[in-house]
PDB file of C-alpha atoms in Angstrom:
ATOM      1  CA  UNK A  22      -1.526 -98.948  97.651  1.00 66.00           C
ATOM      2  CA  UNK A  23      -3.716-101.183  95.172  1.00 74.00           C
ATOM      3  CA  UNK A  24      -5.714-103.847  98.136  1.00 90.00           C
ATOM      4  CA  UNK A  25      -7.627-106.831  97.440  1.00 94.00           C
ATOM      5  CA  UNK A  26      -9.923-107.827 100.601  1.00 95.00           C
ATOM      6  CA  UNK A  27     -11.669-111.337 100.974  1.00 95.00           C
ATOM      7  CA  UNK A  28     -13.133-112.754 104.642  1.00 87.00           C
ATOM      8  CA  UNK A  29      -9.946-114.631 105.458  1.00 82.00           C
ATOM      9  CA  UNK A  30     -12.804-118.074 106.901  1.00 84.00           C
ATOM     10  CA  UNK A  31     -13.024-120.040 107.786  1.00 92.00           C
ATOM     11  CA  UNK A  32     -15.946-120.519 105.324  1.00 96.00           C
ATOM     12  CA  UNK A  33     -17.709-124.181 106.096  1.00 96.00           C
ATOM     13  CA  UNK A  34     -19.928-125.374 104.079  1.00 97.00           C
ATOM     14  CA  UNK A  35     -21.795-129.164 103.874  1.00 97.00           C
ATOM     15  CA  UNK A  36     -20.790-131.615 101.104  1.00 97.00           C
ATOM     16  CA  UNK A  37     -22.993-130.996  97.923  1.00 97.00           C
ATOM     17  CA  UNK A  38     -23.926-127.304  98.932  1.00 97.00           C
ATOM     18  CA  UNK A  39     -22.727-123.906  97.159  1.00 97.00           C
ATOM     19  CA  UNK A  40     -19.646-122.158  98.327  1.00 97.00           C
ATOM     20  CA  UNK A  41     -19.384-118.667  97.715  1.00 97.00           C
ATOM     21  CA  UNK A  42     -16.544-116.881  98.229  1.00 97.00           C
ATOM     22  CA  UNK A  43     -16.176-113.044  97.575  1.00 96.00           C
ATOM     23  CA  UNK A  44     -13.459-110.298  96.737  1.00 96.00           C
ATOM     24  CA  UNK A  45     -13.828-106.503  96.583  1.00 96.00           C
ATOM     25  CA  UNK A  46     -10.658-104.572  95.004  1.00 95.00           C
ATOM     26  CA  UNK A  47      -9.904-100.714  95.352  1.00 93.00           C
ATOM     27  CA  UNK A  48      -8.030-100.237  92.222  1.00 89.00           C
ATOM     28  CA  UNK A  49     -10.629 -99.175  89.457  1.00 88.00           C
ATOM     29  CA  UNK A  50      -7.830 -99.747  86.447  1.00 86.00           C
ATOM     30  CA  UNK A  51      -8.124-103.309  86.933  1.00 88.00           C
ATOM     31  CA  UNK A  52      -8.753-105.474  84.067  1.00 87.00           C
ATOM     32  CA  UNK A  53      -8.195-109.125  84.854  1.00 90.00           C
ATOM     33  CA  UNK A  54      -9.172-111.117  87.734  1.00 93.00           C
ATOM     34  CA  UNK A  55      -8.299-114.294  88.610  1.00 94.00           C
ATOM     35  CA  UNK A  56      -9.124-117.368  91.399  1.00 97.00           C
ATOM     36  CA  UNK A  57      -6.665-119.537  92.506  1.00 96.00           C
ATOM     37  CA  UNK A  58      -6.645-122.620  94.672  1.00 97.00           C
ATOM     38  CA  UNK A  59      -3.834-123.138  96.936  1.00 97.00           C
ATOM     39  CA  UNK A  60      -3.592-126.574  98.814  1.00 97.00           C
ATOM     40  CA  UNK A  61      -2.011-126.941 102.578  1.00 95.00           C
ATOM     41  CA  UNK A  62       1.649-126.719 101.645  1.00 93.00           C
ATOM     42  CA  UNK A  63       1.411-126.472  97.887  1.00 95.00           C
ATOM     43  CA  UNK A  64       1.712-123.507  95.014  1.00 96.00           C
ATOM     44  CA  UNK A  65      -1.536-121.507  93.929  1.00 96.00           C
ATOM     45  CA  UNK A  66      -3.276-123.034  90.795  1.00 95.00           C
ATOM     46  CA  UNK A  67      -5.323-121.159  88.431  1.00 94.00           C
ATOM     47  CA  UNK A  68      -9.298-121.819  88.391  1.00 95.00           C
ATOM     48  CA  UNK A  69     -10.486-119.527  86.332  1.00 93.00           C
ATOM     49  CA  UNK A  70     -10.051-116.041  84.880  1.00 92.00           C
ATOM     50  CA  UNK A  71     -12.710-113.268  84.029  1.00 94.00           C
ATOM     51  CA  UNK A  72     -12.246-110.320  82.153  1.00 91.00           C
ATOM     52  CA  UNK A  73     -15.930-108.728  81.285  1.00 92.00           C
ATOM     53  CA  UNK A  74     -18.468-108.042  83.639  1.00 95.00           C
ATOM     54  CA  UNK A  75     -21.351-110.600  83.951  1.00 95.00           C
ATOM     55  CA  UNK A  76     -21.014-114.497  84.770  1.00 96.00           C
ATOM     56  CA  UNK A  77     -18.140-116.807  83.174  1.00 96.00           C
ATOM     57  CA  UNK A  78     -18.727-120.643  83.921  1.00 97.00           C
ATOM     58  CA  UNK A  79     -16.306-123.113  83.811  1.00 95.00           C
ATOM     59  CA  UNK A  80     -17.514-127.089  85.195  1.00 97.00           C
ATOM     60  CA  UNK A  81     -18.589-126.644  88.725  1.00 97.00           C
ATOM     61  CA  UNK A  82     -16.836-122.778  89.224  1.00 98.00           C
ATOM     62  CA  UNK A  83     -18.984-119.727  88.304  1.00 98.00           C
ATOM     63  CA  UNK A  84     -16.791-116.516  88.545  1.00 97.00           C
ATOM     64  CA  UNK A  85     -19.275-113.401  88.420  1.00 97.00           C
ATOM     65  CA  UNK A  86     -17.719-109.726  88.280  1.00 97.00           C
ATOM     66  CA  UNK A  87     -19.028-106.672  88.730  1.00 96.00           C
ATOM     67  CA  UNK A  88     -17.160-104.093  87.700  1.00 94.00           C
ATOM     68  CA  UNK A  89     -19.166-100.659  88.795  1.00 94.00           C
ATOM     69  CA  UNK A  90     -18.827-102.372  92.535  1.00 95.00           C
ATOM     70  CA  UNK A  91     -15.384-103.207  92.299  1.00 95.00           C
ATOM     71  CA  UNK A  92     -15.982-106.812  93.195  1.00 95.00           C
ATOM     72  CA  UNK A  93     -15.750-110.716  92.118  1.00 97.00           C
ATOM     73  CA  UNK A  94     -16.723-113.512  93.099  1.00 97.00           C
ATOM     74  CA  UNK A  95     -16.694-117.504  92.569  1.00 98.00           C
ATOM     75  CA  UNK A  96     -19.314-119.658  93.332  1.00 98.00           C
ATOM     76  CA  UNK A  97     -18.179-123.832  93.592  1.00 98.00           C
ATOM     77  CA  UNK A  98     -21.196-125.871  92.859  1.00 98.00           C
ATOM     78  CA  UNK A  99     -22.131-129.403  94.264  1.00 98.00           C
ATOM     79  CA  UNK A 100     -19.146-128.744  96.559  1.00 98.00           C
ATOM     80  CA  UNK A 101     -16.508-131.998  97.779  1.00 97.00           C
ATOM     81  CA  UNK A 102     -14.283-132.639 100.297  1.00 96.00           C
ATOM     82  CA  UNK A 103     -11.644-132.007  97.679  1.00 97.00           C
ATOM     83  CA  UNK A 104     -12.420-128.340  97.338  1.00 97.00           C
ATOM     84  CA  UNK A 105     -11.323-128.008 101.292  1.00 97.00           C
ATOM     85  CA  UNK A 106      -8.374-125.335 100.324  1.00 97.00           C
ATOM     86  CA  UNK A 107      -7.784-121.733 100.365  1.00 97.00           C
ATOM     87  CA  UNK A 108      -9.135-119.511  97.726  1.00 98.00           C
ATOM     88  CA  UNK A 109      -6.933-116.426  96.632  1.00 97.00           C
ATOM     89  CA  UNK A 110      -8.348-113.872  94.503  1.00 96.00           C
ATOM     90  CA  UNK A 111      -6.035-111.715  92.032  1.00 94.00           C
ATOM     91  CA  UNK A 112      -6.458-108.810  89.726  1.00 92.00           C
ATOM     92  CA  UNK A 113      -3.872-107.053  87.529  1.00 86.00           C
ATOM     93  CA  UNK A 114      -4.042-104.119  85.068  1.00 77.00           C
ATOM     94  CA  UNK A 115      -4.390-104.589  81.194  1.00 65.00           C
ATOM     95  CA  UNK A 116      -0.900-104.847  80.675  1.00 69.00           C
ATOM     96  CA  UNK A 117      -0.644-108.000  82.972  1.00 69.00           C
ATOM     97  CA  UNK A 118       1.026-106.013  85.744  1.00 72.00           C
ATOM     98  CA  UNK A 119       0.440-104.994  89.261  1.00 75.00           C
ATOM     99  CA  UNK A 120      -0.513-108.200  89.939  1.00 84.00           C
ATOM    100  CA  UNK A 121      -2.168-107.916  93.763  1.00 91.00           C
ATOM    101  CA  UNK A 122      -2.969-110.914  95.279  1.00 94.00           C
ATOM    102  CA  UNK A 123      -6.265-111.430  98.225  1.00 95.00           C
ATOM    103  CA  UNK A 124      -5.188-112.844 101.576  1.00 95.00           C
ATOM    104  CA  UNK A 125      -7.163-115.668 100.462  1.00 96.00           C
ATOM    105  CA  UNK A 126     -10.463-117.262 102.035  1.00 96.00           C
ATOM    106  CA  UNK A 127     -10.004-120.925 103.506  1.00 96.00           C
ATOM    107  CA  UNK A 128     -12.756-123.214 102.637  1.00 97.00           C
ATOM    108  CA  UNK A 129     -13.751-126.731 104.495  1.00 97.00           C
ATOM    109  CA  UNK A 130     -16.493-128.951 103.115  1.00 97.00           C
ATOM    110  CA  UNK A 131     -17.349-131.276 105.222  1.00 95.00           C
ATOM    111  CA  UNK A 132     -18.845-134.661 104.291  1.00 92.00           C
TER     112      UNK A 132
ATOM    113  CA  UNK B  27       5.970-130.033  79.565  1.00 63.00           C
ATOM    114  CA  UNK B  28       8.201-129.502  82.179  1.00 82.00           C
ATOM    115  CA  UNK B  29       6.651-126.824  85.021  1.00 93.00           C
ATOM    116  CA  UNK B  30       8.046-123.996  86.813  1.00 97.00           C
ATOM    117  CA  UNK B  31      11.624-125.637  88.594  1.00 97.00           C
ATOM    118  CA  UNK B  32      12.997-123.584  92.168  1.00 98.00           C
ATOM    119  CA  UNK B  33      15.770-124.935  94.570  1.00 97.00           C
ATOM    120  CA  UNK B  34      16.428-125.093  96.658  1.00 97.00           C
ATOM    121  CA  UNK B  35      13.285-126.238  98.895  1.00 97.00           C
ATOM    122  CA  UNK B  36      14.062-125.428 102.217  1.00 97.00           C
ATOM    123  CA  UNK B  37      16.275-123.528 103.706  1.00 98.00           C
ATOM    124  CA  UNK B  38      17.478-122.382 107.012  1.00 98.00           C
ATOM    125  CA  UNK B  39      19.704-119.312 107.632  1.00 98.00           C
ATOM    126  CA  UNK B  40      20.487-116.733 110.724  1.00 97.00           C
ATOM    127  CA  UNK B  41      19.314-113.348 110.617  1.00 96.00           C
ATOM    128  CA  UNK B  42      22.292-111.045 108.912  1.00 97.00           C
ATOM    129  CA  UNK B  43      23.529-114.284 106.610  1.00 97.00           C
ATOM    130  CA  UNK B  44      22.691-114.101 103.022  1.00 97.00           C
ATOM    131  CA  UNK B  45      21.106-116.649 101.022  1.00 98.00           C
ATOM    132  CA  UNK B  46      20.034-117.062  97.353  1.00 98.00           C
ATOM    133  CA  UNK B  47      17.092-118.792  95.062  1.00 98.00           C
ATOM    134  CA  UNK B  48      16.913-120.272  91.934  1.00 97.00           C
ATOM    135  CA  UNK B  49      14.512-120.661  89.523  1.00 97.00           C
ATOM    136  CA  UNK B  50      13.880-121.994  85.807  1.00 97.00           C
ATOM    137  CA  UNK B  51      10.600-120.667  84.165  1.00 96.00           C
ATOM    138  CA  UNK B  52       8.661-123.312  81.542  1.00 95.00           C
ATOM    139  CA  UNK B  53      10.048-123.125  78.627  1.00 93.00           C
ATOM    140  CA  UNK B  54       9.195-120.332  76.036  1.00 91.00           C
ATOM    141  CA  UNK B  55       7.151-118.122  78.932  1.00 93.00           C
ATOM    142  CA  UNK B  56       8.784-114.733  78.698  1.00 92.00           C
ATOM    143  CA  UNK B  57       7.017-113.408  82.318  1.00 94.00           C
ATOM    144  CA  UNK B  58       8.851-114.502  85.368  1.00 96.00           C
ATOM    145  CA  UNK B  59       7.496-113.553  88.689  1.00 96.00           C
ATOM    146  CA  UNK B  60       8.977-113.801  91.852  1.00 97.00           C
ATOM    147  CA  UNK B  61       6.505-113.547  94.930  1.00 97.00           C
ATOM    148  CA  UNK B  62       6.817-113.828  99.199  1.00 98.00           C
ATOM    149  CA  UNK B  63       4.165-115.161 100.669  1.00 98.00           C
ATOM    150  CA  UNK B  64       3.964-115.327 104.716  1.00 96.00           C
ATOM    151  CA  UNK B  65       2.069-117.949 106.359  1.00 94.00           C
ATOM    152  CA  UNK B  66      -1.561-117.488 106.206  1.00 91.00           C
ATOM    153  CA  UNK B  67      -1.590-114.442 103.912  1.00 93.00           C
ATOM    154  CA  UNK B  68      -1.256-114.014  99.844  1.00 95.00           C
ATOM    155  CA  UNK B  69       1.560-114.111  97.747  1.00 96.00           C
ATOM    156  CA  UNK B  70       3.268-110.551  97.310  1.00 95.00           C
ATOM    157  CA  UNK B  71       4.582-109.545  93.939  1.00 94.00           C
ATOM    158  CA  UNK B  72       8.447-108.864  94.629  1.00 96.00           C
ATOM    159  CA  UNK B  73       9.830-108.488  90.682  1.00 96.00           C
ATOM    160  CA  UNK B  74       8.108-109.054  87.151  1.00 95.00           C
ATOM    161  CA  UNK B  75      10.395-109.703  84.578  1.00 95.00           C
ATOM    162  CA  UNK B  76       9.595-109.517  80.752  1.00 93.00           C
ATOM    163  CA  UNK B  77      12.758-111.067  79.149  1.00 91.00           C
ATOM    164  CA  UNK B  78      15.469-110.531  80.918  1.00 87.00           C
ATOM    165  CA  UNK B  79      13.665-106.721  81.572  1.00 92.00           C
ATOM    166  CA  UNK B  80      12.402-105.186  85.331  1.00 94.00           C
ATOM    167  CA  UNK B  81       8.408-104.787  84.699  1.00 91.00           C
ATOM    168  CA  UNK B  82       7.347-103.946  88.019  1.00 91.00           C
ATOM    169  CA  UNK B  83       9.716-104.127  91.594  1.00 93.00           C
ATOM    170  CA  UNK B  84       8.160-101.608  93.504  1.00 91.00           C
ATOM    171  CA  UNK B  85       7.431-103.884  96.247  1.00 91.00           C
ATOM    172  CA  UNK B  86      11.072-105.197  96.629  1.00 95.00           C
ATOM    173  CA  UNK B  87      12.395-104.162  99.038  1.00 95.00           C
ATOM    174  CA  UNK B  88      15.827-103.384  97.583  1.00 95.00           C
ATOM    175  CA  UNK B  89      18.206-102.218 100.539  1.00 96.00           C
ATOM    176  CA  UNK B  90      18.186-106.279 100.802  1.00 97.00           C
ATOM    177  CA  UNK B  91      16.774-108.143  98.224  1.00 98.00           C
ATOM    178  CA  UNK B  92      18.405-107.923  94.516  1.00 98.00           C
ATOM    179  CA  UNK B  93      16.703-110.645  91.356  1.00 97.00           C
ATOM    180  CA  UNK B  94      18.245-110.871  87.951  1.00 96.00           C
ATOM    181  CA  UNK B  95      17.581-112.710  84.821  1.00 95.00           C
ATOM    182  CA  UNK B  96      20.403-112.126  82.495  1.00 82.00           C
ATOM    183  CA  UNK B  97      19.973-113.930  79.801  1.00 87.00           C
ATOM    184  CA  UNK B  98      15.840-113.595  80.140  1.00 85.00           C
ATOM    185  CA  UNK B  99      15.535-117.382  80.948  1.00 92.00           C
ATOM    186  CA  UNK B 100      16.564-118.424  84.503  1.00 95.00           C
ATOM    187  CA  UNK B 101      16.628-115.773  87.467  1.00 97.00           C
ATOM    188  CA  UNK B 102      17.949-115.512  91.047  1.00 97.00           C
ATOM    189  CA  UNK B 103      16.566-114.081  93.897  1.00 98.00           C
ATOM    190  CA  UNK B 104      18.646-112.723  96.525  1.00 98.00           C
ATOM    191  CA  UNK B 105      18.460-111.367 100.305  1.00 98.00           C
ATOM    192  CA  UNK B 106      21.404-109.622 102.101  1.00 97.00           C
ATOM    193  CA  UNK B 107      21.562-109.654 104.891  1.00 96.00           C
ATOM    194  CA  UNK B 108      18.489-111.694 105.859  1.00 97.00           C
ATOM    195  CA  UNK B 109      16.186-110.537 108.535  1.00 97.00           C
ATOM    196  CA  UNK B 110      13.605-112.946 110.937  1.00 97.00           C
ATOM    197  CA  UNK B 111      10.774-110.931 109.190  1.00 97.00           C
ATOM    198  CA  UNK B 112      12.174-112.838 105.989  1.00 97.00           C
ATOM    199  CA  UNK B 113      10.562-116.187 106.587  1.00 98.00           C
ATOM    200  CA  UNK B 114       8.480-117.202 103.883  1.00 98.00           C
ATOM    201  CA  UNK B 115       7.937-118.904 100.942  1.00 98.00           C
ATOM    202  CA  UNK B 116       9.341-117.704  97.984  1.00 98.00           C
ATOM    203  CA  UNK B 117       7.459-118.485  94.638  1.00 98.00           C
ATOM    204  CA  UNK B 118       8.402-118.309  91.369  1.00 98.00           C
ATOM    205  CA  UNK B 119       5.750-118.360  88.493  1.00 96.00           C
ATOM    206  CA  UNK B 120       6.119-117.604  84.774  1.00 94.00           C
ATOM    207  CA  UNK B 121       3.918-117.115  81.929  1.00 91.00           C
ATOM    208  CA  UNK B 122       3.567-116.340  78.597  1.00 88.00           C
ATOM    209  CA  UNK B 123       0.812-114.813  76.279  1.00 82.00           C
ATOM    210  CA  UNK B 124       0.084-117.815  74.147  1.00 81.00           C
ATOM    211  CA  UNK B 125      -1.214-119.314  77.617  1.00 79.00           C
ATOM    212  CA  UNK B 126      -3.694-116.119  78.262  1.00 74.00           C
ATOM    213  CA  UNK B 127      -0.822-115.198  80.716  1.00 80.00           C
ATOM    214  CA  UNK B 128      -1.929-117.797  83.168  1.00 85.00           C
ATOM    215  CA  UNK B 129       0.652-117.803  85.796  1.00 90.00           C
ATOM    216  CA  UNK B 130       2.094-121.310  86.617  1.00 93.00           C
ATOM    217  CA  UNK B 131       3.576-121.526  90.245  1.00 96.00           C
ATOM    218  CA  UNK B 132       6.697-123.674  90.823  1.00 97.00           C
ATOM    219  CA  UNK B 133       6.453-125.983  94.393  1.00 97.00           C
ATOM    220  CA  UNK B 134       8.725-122.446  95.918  1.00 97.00           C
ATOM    221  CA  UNK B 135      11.520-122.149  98.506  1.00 98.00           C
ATOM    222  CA  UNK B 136      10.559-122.166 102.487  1.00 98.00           C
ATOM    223  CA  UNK B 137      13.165-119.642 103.634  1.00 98.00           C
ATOM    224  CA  UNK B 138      12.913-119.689 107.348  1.00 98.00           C
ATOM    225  CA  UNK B 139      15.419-117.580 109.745  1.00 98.00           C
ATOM    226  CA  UNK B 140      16.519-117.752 112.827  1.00 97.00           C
TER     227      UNK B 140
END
């Protein structure tokens, strides 16, 4: 069974501060990860996607992966009160299947 | 561009009663996912359609739930008979490759039973 682990929070973090938020996977056929951000009551939105290993920066969100370790990561700059949601991480296979879903980290930034 | 459309929104159903989902992918995306997600954990892939083609359902759970897409545009999601462990939201995304096969979620369907 293909898992995808992140530390379920809640992760609190002061307005203006970096919020990191991780994600290991088991599967080592995995070829596309991707961070969503799911609002209280709402549907998952995409943030960002990374396929290489290395850093990929997008505004505020830094996604870094690390293949060899089997792990991701997104780092939210110069954090707001707006970011306060829950974080899922995702990773499929090259073909765009086995999509496998995180349990998702919840994030509060306080002001 | 119209997004991902699911009805209904809510609805409530006793265990052992059947009940059925609807949902209309954007327009043009060929991918159409259907996922469960329980409260406070991640979505669950349930069936991946390409077209009106099965991709991936090994997580359905098919002694109740059944999803077509006929004609490789709108699909239904069913569960018969319905169990309390059922209560979720049910999500319906689609994609296509022009978009980099970002998935776009549709608001989903609280199923909750009693």
């Amino acid at each position: 069974q293909k898992e995808v682990e992140q530390n379920s929070g809640p992760l609190s973090v002061p307005e203006g501060a970096i919020a990191s938020l991780n994600c290991t996977y088991s599967d080592r056929g995995s070829q596309s990860f991707f961070w969503y951000r799911q609002y209280s009551g709402k549907s998952p939105e995409l943030i960002m996607f990374i396929y290489s290993n290395g850093d990929k920066e997008d505004g505020r969100f830094t996604a870094q992966l690390n293949k060899a370790s089997q792990y991701v990561s997104l780092l939210i700059r110069d954090s707001q009160p707006s970011d306060s949601a829950t974080y899922l991480c995702a990773v499929n296979n090259n073909y765009g299947q086995n999509f496998v879903f995180g349990p998702g980290t919840r994030l509060s930034v306080l002001p | 561009e119209a997004g991902v459309a699911q009805s209904p929104r809510y609805k409530i159903i006793e265990k052992r009663q059947s009940v059925a989902f609807w949902c209309n992918p954007i327009s043009g995306h060929a991918t159409l996912y259907w996922y469960q997600q329980i409260l406070g954990q991640g979505p669950k892939l349930l069936i991946q359609f390409q077209n009106n083609g099965v991709v991936d359902d090994s997580q359905l759970p098919k002694d109740r739930f059944s999803a077509e897409r006929l004609k490789g545009v709108d699909s239904t999601l069913k569960i018969q008979p319905a169990k309390l462990e059922d209560s979720a939201v049910y999500l319906c995304a689609s994609s296509s490759v022009a978009a980099n096969n970002e998935q776009f979620f549709g608001p989903g369907t609280r199923l909750t039973v009693l």
